[in-house]
C-alpha cells in the first residue's frame, strides 16, 4: 500500500508539472508583451515630441524656430569675445551651437556663480550692472513665452525666475520670491520692487514688441534690444528669445 501511495503521488506530480510550466510560460509571455507595449508606446510618444531645441525648450509638440534663429544670429553677428549672461539652462546651446561664451551652462559646478546670476536678474538695473561688469558680460539673453493677450505661458524665464529667487535666497534671504510680489487669484502679481528687476523689465520689453497695446513697454536705462526672434504663434503661444546689449556708459 505504501508503494502504491508513493506511485500515485509521483503520477500526480508528473501530471501537474506540465500545467505549472504552461502557467509560467503564459505569465512570462504576458509580462514580455506588456513591457514591449510600454516600450513601443514610449518610443512613439518620444518620436512625436520634437527635439528640445526645435520645440524651443517648451513641452509643446510643435516646432518653434526661435532658438535656432537666435543661436544663428549670435554666431553670425556677435563678436567672438562676446560674453552672454543668461540662465544656465541655455548655456550649453549657446556655447556649442553659437560658439559664444556664457556665464554658466549645464555643466557649471560653481553654485556661487549661478547664485550671482540669479541675483543679477532679480536686482534693479543699477545693481545688476555691477554684477555684469564683474563677470565681464557684454549681453543678456532672456527666453519668453506668452499668449497673444500678453499673459504668461510659463515655459520660459517668466516661470524660471521663481527658481532664480529660490537659488539666490539660499545665500541672500532678501531675494526670496515673496519680496517681489504675490499670487492673487492663481496669478502672480509683481509689486513695485518686482517691476524694477532686470528679469521683469527684459521679459516685459520683449513681450511688448509683439503684444503691442496689451503690454506696456518699460523704460530701459542700461540695456538695448539687439535681437528678438520672429517665430510665428503656434498652439496659442508665442516664443521669443531676446538678446540685449549691456550699456555700461
C-alpha atoms as an extended CHARMM CRD file, in Angstrom:
* protein
*
       249  EXT
         1         1  UNK       CA              0.0000000000        0.0000000000        0.0000000000  PROA      1               0.0000000000
         2         2  UNK       CA              2.7990000000        2.3870000000        0.8490000000  PROA      2               0.0000000000
         3         3  UNK       CA              4.4090000000        1.7410000000       -2.5290000000  PROA      3               0.0000000000
         4         4  UNK       CA              1.0580000000        2.3020000000       -4.2460000000  PROA      4               0.0000000000
         5         5  UNK       CA              0.5420000000        5.6230000000       -2.4610000000  PROA      5               0.0000000000
         6         6  UNK       CA              4.0260000000        6.7110000000       -3.4510000000  PROA      6               0.0000000000
         7         7  UNK       CA              3.4180000000        5.7760000000       -7.0900000000  PROA      7               0.0000000000
         8         8  UNK       CA              0.1190000000        7.6980000000       -7.1390000000  PROA      8               0.0000000000
         9         9  UNK       CA              1.8250000000       10.7150000000       -5.6260000000  PROA      9               0.0000000000
        10        10  UNK       CA              4.5620000000       10.6100000000       -8.2620000000  PROA      10              0.0000000000
        11        11  UNK       CA              1.9480000000       10.2920000000      -11.0160000000  PROA      11              0.0000000000
        12        12  UNK       CA              0.0740000000       13.2770000000       -9.6280000000  PROA      12              0.0000000000
        13        13  UNK       CA              3.2850000000       15.3130000000       -9.5330000000  PROA      13              0.0000000000
        14        14  UNK       CA              4.1170000000       14.3650000000      -13.1000000000  PROA      14              0.0000000000
        15        15  UNK       CA              0.6100000000       15.2990000000      -14.2390000000  PROA      15              0.0000000000
        16        16  UNK       CA              0.8170000000       18.7520000000      -12.6160000000  PROA      16              0.0000000000
        17        17  UNK       CA              4.2660000000       19.5710000000      -13.9420000000  PROA      17              0.0000000000
        18        18  UNK       CA              3.2040000000       20.4630000000      -17.4950000000  PROA      18              0.0000000000
        19        19  UNK       CA              0.3770000000       22.6670000000      -16.1980000000  PROA      19              0.0000000000
        20        20  UNK       CA              2.7570000000       24.5830000000      -13.9480000000  PROA      20              0.0000000000
        21        21  UNK       CA              5.1500000000       25.0120000000      -16.8470000000  PROA      21              0.0000000000
        22        22  UNK       CA              2.3850000000       26.3200000000      -19.0880000000  PROA      22              0.0000000000
        23        23  UNK       CA              1.2880000000       28.7430000000      -16.3860000000  PROA      23              0.0000000000
        24        24  UNK       CA              4.7890000000       30.1210000000      -16.0140000000  PROA      24              0.0000000000
        25        25  UNK       CA              5.1380000000       30.3430000000      -19.7850000000  PROA      25              0.0000000000
        26        26  UNK       CA              1.9670000000       32.3650000000      -20.2480000000  PROA      26              0.0000000000
        27        27  UNK       CA              2.7910000000       34.5840000000      -17.2690000000  PROA      27              0.0000000000
        28        28  UNK       CA              6.2220000000       35.3060000000      -18.7060000000  PROA      28              0.0000000000
        29        29  UNK       CA              4.7740000000       35.8570000000      -22.1660000000  PROA      29              0.0000000000
        30        30  UNK       CA              2.2410000000       38.3390000000      -20.7970000000  PROA      30              0.0000000000
        31        31  UNK       CA              4.9450000000       40.2900000000      -18.9290000000  PROA      31              0.0000000000
        32        32  UNK       CA              7.1570000000       40.4620000000      -22.0230000000  PROA      32              0.0000000000
        33        33  UNK       CA              4.1850000000       41.5700000000      -24.1260000000  PROA      33              0.0000000000
        34        34  UNK       CA              3.3130000000       44.2710000000      -21.5960000000  PROA      34              0.0000000000
        35        35  UNK       CA              6.8900000000       45.5520000000      -21.4210000000  PROA      35              0.0000000000
        36        36  UNK       CA              7.0990000000       45.5800000000      -25.2070000000  PROA      36              0.0000000000
        37        37  UNK       CA              3.8720000000       47.6040000000      -25.4210000000  PROA      37              0.0000000000
        38        38  UNK       CA              5.1150000000       50.1010000000      -22.8560000000  PROA      38              0.0000000000
        39        39  UNK       CA              8.4490000000       50.4020000000      -24.6530000000  PROA      39              0.0000000000
        40        40  UNK       CA              6.8270000000       50.9080000000      -28.0610000000  PROA      40              0.0000000000
        41        41  UNK       CA              4.2690000000       53.3580000000      -26.6550000000  PROA      41              0.0000000000
        42        42  UNK       CA              7.0770000000       55.3430000000      -25.0560000000  PROA      42              0.0000000000
        43        43  UNK       CA              9.0600000000       55.3070000000      -28.2860000000  PROA      43              0.0000000000
        44        44  UNK       CA              6.0490000000       56.5400000000      -30.2690000000  PROA      44              0.0000000000
        45        45  UNK       CA              5.4640000000       59.2970000000      -27.7240000000  PROA      45              0.0000000000
        46        46  UNK       CA              9.1280000000       60.3020000000      -27.8220000000  PROA      46              0.0000000000
        47        47  UNK       CA              9.1560000000       60.2320000000      -31.6170000000  PROA      47              0.0000000000
        48        48  UNK       CA              6.1430000000       62.5410000000      -31.6160000000  PROA      48              0.0000000000
        49        49  UNK       CA              7.9690000000       65.0390000000      -29.3880000000  PROA      49              0.0000000000
        50        50  UNK       CA             10.3790000000       67.3790000000      -31.2130000000  PROA      50              0.0000000000
        51        51  UNK       CA             13.9740000000       67.6830000000      -30.0600000000  PROA      51              0.0000000000
        52        52  UNK       CA             14.0200000000       70.1450000000      -27.1680000000  PROA      52              0.0000000000
        53        53  UNK       CA             15.7860000000       72.8990000000      -29.0730000000  PROA      53              0.0000000000
        54        54  UNK       CA             13.3950000000       72.5110000000      -32.0370000000  PROA      54              0.0000000000
        55        55  UNK       CA             10.4240000000       72.9540000000      -29.7270000000  PROA      55              0.0000000000
        56        56  UNK       CA             12.2940000000       75.9350000000      -28.2440000000  PROA      56              0.0000000000
        57        57  UNK       CA             12.6190000000       74.4120000000      -24.8140000000  PROA      57              0.0000000000
        58        58  UNK       CA              8.8560000000       74.0490000000      -24.3450000000  PROA      58              0.0000000000
        59        59  UNK       CA              6.9100000000       70.8230000000      -23.7030000000  PROA      59              0.0000000000
        60        60  UNK       CA              4.6510000000       71.6430000000      -26.6600000000  PROA      60              0.0000000000
        61        61  UNK       CA              4.6980000000       69.1760000000      -29.5450000000  PROA      61              0.0000000000
        62        62  UNK       CA              5.3120000000       71.7660000000      -32.2000000000  PROA      62              0.0000000000
        63        63  UNK       CA              8.3230000000       73.2870000000      -33.9080000000  PROA      63              0.0000000000
        64        64  UNK       CA              9.4190000000       76.7950000000      -32.9630000000  PROA      64              0.0000000000
        65        65  UNK       CA             12.3190000000       78.2870000000      -34.9640000000  PROA      65              0.0000000000
        66        66  UNK       CA             13.1310000000       80.9190000000      -32.3570000000  PROA      66              0.0000000000
        67        67  UNK       CA             16.0600000000       79.3230000000      -30.5540000000  PROA      67              0.0000000000
        68        68  UNK       CA             17.7380000000       78.2010000000      -33.7640000000  PROA      68              0.0000000000
        69        69  UNK       CA             17.2220000000       81.6790000000      -35.2060000000  PROA      69              0.0000000000
        70        70  UNK       CA             18.7320000000       83.2860000000      -32.1020000000  PROA      70              0.0000000000
        71        71  UNK       CA             21.7200000000       80.9400000000      -31.9900000000  PROA      71              0.0000000000
        72        72  UNK       CA             22.4630000000       81.5520000000      -35.6550000000  PROA      72              0.0000000000
        73        73  UNK       CA             22.2010000000       85.3070000000      -35.1160000000  PROA      73              0.0000000000
        74        74  UNK       CA             24.6640000000       85.1540000000      -32.2310000000  PROA      74              0.0000000000
        75        75  UNK       CA             27.0950000000       83.0950000000      -34.2630000000  PROA      75              0.0000000000
        76        76  UNK       CA             26.9360000000       85.4550000000      -37.2400000000  PROA      76              0.0000000000
        77        77  UNK       CA             26.6600000000       88.8400000000      -35.5150000000  PROA      77              0.0000000000
        78        78  UNK       CA             28.1800000000       88.8580000000      -32.0380000000  PROA      78              0.0000000000
        79        79  UNK       CA             31.9290000000       89.3930000000      -31.6150000000  PROA      79              0.0000000000
        80        80  UNK       CA             33.8870000000       86.2380000000      -30.8470000000  PROA      80              0.0000000000
        81        81  UNK       CA             34.7750000000       87.6180000000      -27.4250000000  PROA      81              0.0000000000
        82        82  UNK       CA             31.1400000000       88.3470000000      -26.5120000000  PROA      82              0.0000000000
        83        83  UNK       CA             30.0050000000       87.0340000000      -23.1240000000  PROA      83              0.0000000000
        84        84  UNK       CA             26.3040000000       86.2820000000      -22.7000000000  PROA      84              0.0000000000
        85        85  UNK       CA             24.5800000000       86.3350000000      -19.3300000000  PROA      85              0.0000000000
        86        86  UNK       CA             21.5610000000       84.0480000000      -19.2800000000  PROA      86              0.0000000000
        87        87  UNK       CA             20.0390000000       81.4000000000      -17.0770000000  PROA      87              0.0000000000
        88        88  UNK       CA             22.2140000000       78.2830000000      -17.0470000000  PROA      88              0.0000000000
        89        89  UNK       CA             19.6290000000       76.1370000000      -18.9360000000  PROA      89              0.0000000000
        90        90  UNK       CA             20.6100000000       77.7010000000      -22.2640000000  PROA      90              0.0000000000
        91        91  UNK       CA             24.3620000000       77.9850000000      -21.7780000000  PROA      91              0.0000000000
        92        92  UNK       CA             25.2150000000       74.7150000000      -23.4950000000  PROA      92              0.0000000000
        93        93  UNK       CA             23.2710000000       75.5930000000      -26.6590000000  PROA      93              0.0000000000
        94        94  UNK       CA             24.9900000000       78.9730000000      -26.8480000000  PROA      94              0.0000000000
        95        95  UNK       CA             28.4440000000       77.5350000000      -26.2380000000  PROA      95              0.0000000000
        96        96  UNK       CA             28.1690000000       74.6210000000      -28.6800000000  PROA      96              0.0000000000
        97        97  UNK       CA             25.9420000000       75.9500000000      -31.4740000000  PROA      97              0.0000000000
        98        98  UNK       CA             26.6160000000       79.7030000000      -31.4100000000  PROA      98              0.0000000000
        99        99  UNK       CA             30.2220000000       79.2170000000      -30.2600000000  PROA      99              0.0000000000
       100       100  UNK       CA             29.9700000000       82.0630000000      -27.7660000000  PROA      100             0.0000000000
       101       101  UNK       CA             30.8510000000       82.2760000000      -24.0930000000  PROA      101             0.0000000000
       102       102  UNK       CA             28.2130000000       82.2610000000      -21.3510000000  PROA      102             0.0000000000
       103       103  UNK       CA             28.4820000000       82.8330000000      -17.6140000000  PROA      103             0.0000000000
       104       104  UNK       CA             27.0630000000       79.3720000000      -16.8570000000  PROA      104             0.0000000000
       105       105  UNK       CA             25.7850000000       76.2550000000      -18.5790000000  PROA      105             0.0000000000
       106       106  UNK       CA             24.5010000000       72.7780000000      -17.7760000000  PROA      106             0.0000000000
       107       107  UNK       CA             27.9690000000       71.6800000000      -16.6880000000  PROA      107             0.0000000000
       108       108  UNK       CA             28.6240000000       74.5510000000      -14.2850000000  PROA      108             0.0000000000
       109       109  UNK       CA             29.5150000000       73.1610000000      -10.8660000000  PROA      109             0.0000000000
       110       110  UNK       CA             30.1570000000       76.5730000000       -9.3200000000  PROA      110             0.0000000000
       111       111  UNK       CA             26.8780000000       77.1970000000       -7.4780000000  PROA      111             0.0000000000
       112       112  UNK       CA             28.1700000000       80.5600000000       -6.2650000000  PROA      112             0.0000000000
       113       113  UNK       CA             28.3220000000       81.8400000000       -9.8420000000  PROA      113             0.0000000000
       114       114  UNK       CA             24.7830000000       80.6350000000      -10.5480000000  PROA      114             0.0000000000
       115       115  UNK       CA             23.6330000000       82.4050000000       -7.3730000000  PROA      115             0.0000000000
       116       116  UNK       CA             25.1900000000       85.6400000000       -8.6200000000  PROA      116             0.0000000000
       117       117  UNK       CA             23.4450000000       85.2680000000      -11.9890000000  PROA      117             0.0000000000
       118       118  UNK       CA             20.1420000000       84.7610000000      -10.1640000000  PROA      118             0.0000000000
       119       119  UNK       CA             20.8120000000       87.8300000000       -8.0360000000  PROA      119             0.0000000000
       120       120  UNK       CA             21.6390000000       89.8720000000      -11.1380000000  PROA      120             0.0000000000
       121       121  UNK       CA             18.3050000000       89.0460000000      -12.7530000000  PROA      121             0.0000000000
       122       122  UNK       CA             16.4410000000       89.9100000000       -9.5460000000  PROA      122             0.0000000000
       123       123  UNK       CA             18.2660000000       93.2060000000       -8.9980000000  PROA      123             0.0000000000
       124       124  UNK       CA             17.4070000000       96.6210000000      -10.3720000000  PROA      124             0.0000000000
       125       125  UNK       CA             19.3970000000       97.8590000000      -13.3590000000  PROA      125             0.0000000000
       126       126  UNK       CA             21.9740000000       99.7580000000      -11.3160000000  PROA      126             0.0000000000
       127       127  UNK       CA             22.8340000000       96.8160000000       -9.0680000000  PROA      127             0.0000000000
       128       128  UNK       CA             22.6810000000       94.3210000000      -11.9320000000  PROA      128             0.0000000000
       129       129  UNK       CA             25.1780000000       96.3870000000      -13.8920000000  PROA      129             0.0000000000
       130       130  UNK       CA             27.7490000000       95.9770000000      -11.1020000000  PROA      130             0.0000000000
       131       131  UNK       CA             27.4080000000       92.1910000000      -11.2150000000  PROA      131             0.0000000000
       132       132  UNK       CA             27.5400000000       92.0520000000      -15.0040000000  PROA      132             0.0000000000
       133       133  UNK       CA             30.6470000000       94.2400000000      -15.0580000000  PROA      133             0.0000000000
       134       134  UNK       CA             32.2980000000       91.9700000000      -12.5040000000  PROA      134             0.0000000000
       135       135  UNK       CA             31.8180000000       88.9510000000      -14.7880000000  PROA      135             0.0000000000
       136       136  UNK       CA             32.6920000000       90.7850000000      -17.9920000000  PROA      136             0.0000000000
       137       137  UNK       CA             29.3120000000       90.2110000000      -19.6420000000  PROA      137             0.0000000000
       138       138  UNK       CA             28.5180000000       92.0270000000      -22.8780000000  PROA      138             0.0000000000
       139       139  UNK       CA             24.9420000000       90.8310000000      -23.4610000000  PROA      139             0.0000000000
       140       140  UNK       CA             21.9630000000       89.4640000000      -21.5420000000  PROA      140             0.0000000000
       141       141  UNK       CA             19.5860000000       86.8880000000      -23.0050000000  PROA      141             0.0000000000
       142       142  UNK       CA             16.0440000000       86.0810000000      -21.8710000000  PROA      142             0.0000000000
       143       143  UNK       CA             13.6670000000       83.4090000000      -23.1070000000  PROA      143             0.0000000000
       144       144  UNK       CA              9.9830000000       84.3560000000      -23.0070000000  PROA      144             0.0000000000
       145       145  UNK       CA              6.7250000000       82.5060000000      -23.7470000000  PROA      145             0.0000000000
       146       146  UNK       CA              3.3290000000       84.1940000000      -23.7380000000  PROA      146             0.0000000000
       147       147  UNK       CA             -0.1150000000       84.2910000000      -25.3030000000  PROA      147             0.0000000000
       148       148  UNK       CA             -1.4670000000       86.8900000000      -27.7050000000  PROA      148             0.0000000000
       149       149  UNK       CA             -3.0300000000       88.8780000000      -24.8650000000  PROA      149             0.0000000000
       150       150  UNK       CA              0.3630000000       89.1410000000      -23.1810000000  PROA      150             0.0000000000
       151       151  UNK       CA             -0.3150000000       86.6850000000      -20.3570000000  PROA      151             0.0000000000
       152       152  UNK       CA              2.4940000000       84.3240000000      -19.4240000000  PROA      152             0.0000000000
       153       153  UNK       CA              2.5870000000       80.8370000000      -20.9310000000  PROA      153             0.0000000000
       154       154  UNK       CA              5.0480000000       79.8200000000      -18.1680000000  PROA      154             0.0000000000
       155       155  UNK       CA              7.5010000000       77.8410000000      -20.2670000000  PROA      155             0.0000000000
       156       156  UNK       CA             10.3210000000       80.3820000000      -20.2070000000  PROA      156             0.0000000000
       157       157  UNK       CA             12.0670000000       82.7570000000      -17.8330000000  PROA      157             0.0000000000
       158       158  UNK       CA              8.7050000000       84.1920000000      -16.7940000000  PROA      158             0.0000000000
       159       159  UNK       CA              8.3830000000       80.9600000000      -14.8090000000  PROA      159             0.0000000000
       160       160  UNK       CA             12.0270000000       80.1380000000      -14.1680000000  PROA      160             0.0000000000
       161       161  UNK       CA             12.5830000000       83.3440000000      -12.2310000000  PROA      161             0.0000000000
       162       162  UNK       CA             10.9280000000       81.5790000000       -9.2850000000  PROA      162             0.0000000000
       163       163  UNK       CA             13.8780000000       79.1640000000       -9.3030000000  PROA      163             0.0000000000
       164       164  UNK       CA             16.2360000000       82.1160000000       -9.5620000000  PROA      164             0.0000000000
       165       165  UNK       CA             14.6820000000       83.5070000000       -6.3920000000  PROA      165             0.0000000000
       166       166  UNK       CA             14.9450000000       80.1170000000       -4.7020000000  PROA      166             0.0000000000
       167       167  UNK       CA             18.6430000000       79.8260000000       -5.5440000000  PROA      167             0.0000000000
       168       168  UNK       CA             19.5290000000       83.4400000000       -4.7400000000  PROA      168             0.0000000000
       169       169  UNK       CA             17.6790000000       83.3830000000       -1.4240000000  PROA      169             0.0000000000
       170       170  UNK       CA             19.7830000000       80.4440000000       -0.2310000000  PROA      170             0.0000000000
       171       171  UNK       CA             22.5820000000       82.9890000000        0.1220000000  PROA      171             0.0000000000
       172       172  UNK       CA             20.6530000000       86.2590000000        0.3650000000  PROA      172             0.0000000000
       173       173  UNK       CA             17.2700000000       85.7820000000        2.1210000000  PROA      173             0.0000000000
       174       174  UNK       CA             16.0410000000       89.1610000000        0.9090000000  PROA      174             0.0000000000
       175       175  UNK       CA             15.8190000000       87.7010000000       -2.6170000000  PROA      175             0.0000000000
       176       176  UNK       CA             13.0940000000       85.1620000000       -1.8380000000  PROA      176             0.0000000000
       177       177  UNK       CA             10.1430000000       85.4340000000       -4.2230000000  PROA      177             0.0000000000
       178       178  UNK       CA              7.7520000000       86.9170000000       -1.6550000000  PROA      178             0.0000000000
       179       179  UNK       CA              9.8490000000       90.1070000000       -1.7500000000  PROA      179             0.0000000000
       180       180  UNK       CA              8.8300000000       90.6710000000       -5.3760000000  PROA      180             0.0000000000
       181       181  UNK       CA              5.0770000000       90.1320000000       -5.3350000000  PROA      181             0.0000000000
       182       182  UNK       CA              2.3840000000       87.6050000000       -4.5180000000  PROA      182             0.0000000000
       183       183  UNK       CA             -0.1780000000       85.2690000000       -6.0310000000  PROA      183             0.0000000000
       184       184  UNK       CA             -3.6820000000       86.6700000000       -6.4160000000  PROA      184             0.0000000000
       185       185  UNK       CA             -6.4590000000       84.5660000000       -7.8840000000  PROA      185             0.0000000000
       186       186  UNK       CA             -3.9360000000       81.9910000000       -9.0470000000  PROA      186             0.0000000000
       187       187  UNK       CA             -1.8580000000       84.5600000000      -10.9410000000  PROA      187             0.0000000000
       188       188  UNK       CA              1.4150000000       86.1580000000       -9.9520000000  PROA      188             0.0000000000
       189       189  UNK       CA              1.3340000000       89.9220000000       -9.4360000000  PROA      189             0.0000000000
       190       190  UNK       CA              4.5940000000       91.8300000000       -9.2150000000  PROA      190             0.0000000000
       191       191  UNK       CA              4.9980000000       94.5330000000       -6.5910000000  PROA      191             0.0000000000
       192       192  UNK       CA              6.9650000000       97.7550000000       -7.0640000000  PROA      192             0.0000000000
       193       193  UNK       CA             10.2980000000       96.1160000000       -6.3250000000  PROA      193             0.0000000000
       194       194  UNK       CA              9.4890000000       93.2460000000       -8.6680000000  PROA      194             0.0000000000
       195       195  UNK       CA              8.7050000000       95.6000000000      -11.5320000000  PROA      195             0.0000000000
       196       196  UNK       CA             12.1560000000       97.1610000000      -11.1600000000  PROA      196             0.0000000000
       197       197  UNK       CA             14.0140000000       93.8620000000      -11.5530000000  PROA      197             0.0000000000
       198       198  UNK       CA             16.0440000000       93.1750000000      -14.6740000000  PROA      198             0.0000000000
       199       199  UNK       CA             14.2130000000       89.9160000000      -15.3360000000  PROA      199             0.0000000000
       200       200  UNK       CA             10.8150000000       91.6390000000      -15.2580000000  PROA      200             0.0000000000
       201       201  UNK       CA             11.9220000000       94.5360000000      -17.4580000000  PROA      201             0.0000000000
       202       202  UNK       CA             13.6540000000       92.4390000000      -20.1130000000  PROA      202             0.0000000000
       203       203  UNK       CA             10.8100000000       89.9280000000      -20.2990000000  PROA      203             0.0000000000
       204       204  UNK       CA              8.1420000000       92.6330000000      -20.4720000000  PROA      204             0.0000000000
       205       205  UNK       CA             10.0660000000       94.6470000000      -23.0610000000  PROA      205             0.0000000000
       206       206  UNK       CA             10.2870000000       91.5570000000      -25.2880000000  PROA      206             0.0000000000
       207       207  UNK       CA              6.5690000000       90.8240000000      -24.8940000000  PROA      207             0.0000000000
       208       208  UNK       CA              5.7000000000       94.4250000000      -25.7430000000  PROA      208             0.0000000000
       209       209  UNK       CA              7.3330000000       94.0230000000      -29.1740000000  PROA      209             0.0000000000
       210       210  UNK       CA              4.5840000000       91.5270000000      -30.0630000000  PROA      210             0.0000000000
       211       211  UNK       CA              1.6240000000       92.2640000000      -27.8040000000  PROA      211             0.0000000000
       212       212  UNK       CA              1.5060000000       95.9130000000      -28.8130000000  PROA      212             0.0000000000
       213       213  UNK       CA             -1.1200000000       97.8510000000      -26.8770000000  PROA      213             0.0000000000
       214       214  UNK       CA             -1.6330000000       94.9660000000      -24.4700000000  PROA      214             0.0000000000
       215       215  UNK       CA              1.7560000000       95.0660000000      -22.7610000000  PROA      215             0.0000000000
       216       216  UNK       CA              3.3510000000       98.3620000000      -21.7450000000  PROA      216             0.0000000000
       217       217  UNK       CA              6.9850000000       98.7560000000      -22.7480000000  PROA      217             0.0000000000
       218       218  UNK       CA              9.1610000000       99.5060000000      -19.6870000000  PROA      218             0.0000000000
       219       219  UNK       CA             11.9810000000      102.0380000000      -19.7960000000  PROA      219             0.0000000000
       220       220  UNK       CA             15.4500000000      100.5080000000      -20.0990000000  PROA      220             0.0000000000
       221       221  UNK       CA             18.4580000000      102.5390000000      -18.9740000000  PROA      221             0.0000000000
       222       222  UNK       CA             21.3600000000      100.1190000000      -19.3010000000  PROA      222             0.0000000000
       223       223  UNK       CA             20.0900000000       97.6350000000      -21.8810000000  PROA      223             0.0000000000
       224       224  UNK       CA             19.3840000000       97.9580000000      -25.5920000000  PROA      224             0.0000000000
       225       225  UNK       CA             17.4840000000       95.3170000000      -27.5600000000  PROA      225             0.0000000000
       226       226  UNK       CA             19.9390000000       93.8890000000      -30.0960000000  PROA      226             0.0000000000
       227       227  UNK       CA             17.8900000000       90.9410000000      -31.3290000000  PROA      227             0.0000000000
       228       228  UNK       CA             14.4970000000       89.3230000000      -30.8820000000  PROA      228             0.0000000000
       229       229  UNK       CA             13.3300000000       86.1470000000      -32.6200000000  PROA      229             0.0000000000
       230       230  UNK       CA             10.3950000000       86.2280000000      -35.0290000000  PROA      230             0.0000000000
       231       231  UNK       CA              8.7670000000       82.7910000000      -34.8630000000  PROA      231             0.0000000000
       232       232  UNK       CA              5.0150000000       82.5450000000      -35.5200000000  PROA      232             0.0000000000
       233       233  UNK       CA              2.4360000000       81.9030000000      -32.8530000000  PROA      233             0.0000000000
       234       234  UNK       CA              1.6940000000       78.1920000000      -32.5050000000  PROA      234             0.0000000000
       235       235  UNK       CA             -0.7610000000       76.4840000000      -30.2410000000  PROA      235             0.0000000000
       236       236  UNK       CA             -1.8190000000       79.8930000000      -28.9710000000  PROA      236             0.0000000000
       237       237  UNK       CA              1.6990000000       80.5730000000      -27.6830000000  PROA      237             0.0000000000
       238       238  UNK       CA              4.4270000000       82.9660000000      -28.7910000000  PROA      238             0.0000000000
       239       239  UNK       CA              8.0620000000       82.1180000000      -28.1100000000  PROA      239             0.0000000000
       240       240  UNK       CA             10.6970000000       84.8410000000      -28.0800000000  PROA      240             0.0000000000
       241       241  UNK       CA             14.4330000000       84.7920000000      -27.4920000000  PROA      241             0.0000000000
       242       242  UNK       CA             15.5830000000       88.3440000000      -26.7950000000  PROA      242             0.0000000000
       243       243  UNK       CA             19.2120000000       89.4760000000      -26.6070000000  PROA      243             0.0000000000
       244       244  UNK       CA             20.1270000000       92.8130000000      -25.0700000000  PROA      244             0.0000000000
       245       245  UNK       CA             23.3930000000       94.6810000000      -25.3380000000  PROA      245             0.0000000000
       246       246  UNK       CA             24.6220000000       95.9560000000      -21.9780000000  PROA      246             0.0000000000
       247       247  UNK       CA             25.2050000000       99.7230000000      -21.8880000000  PROA      247             0.0000000000
       248       248  UNK       CA             27.9030000000      100.3650000000      -19.3220000000  PROA      248             0.0000000000
       249       249  UNK       CA             28.2560000000      104.0620000000      -20.0960000000  PROA      249             0.0000000000
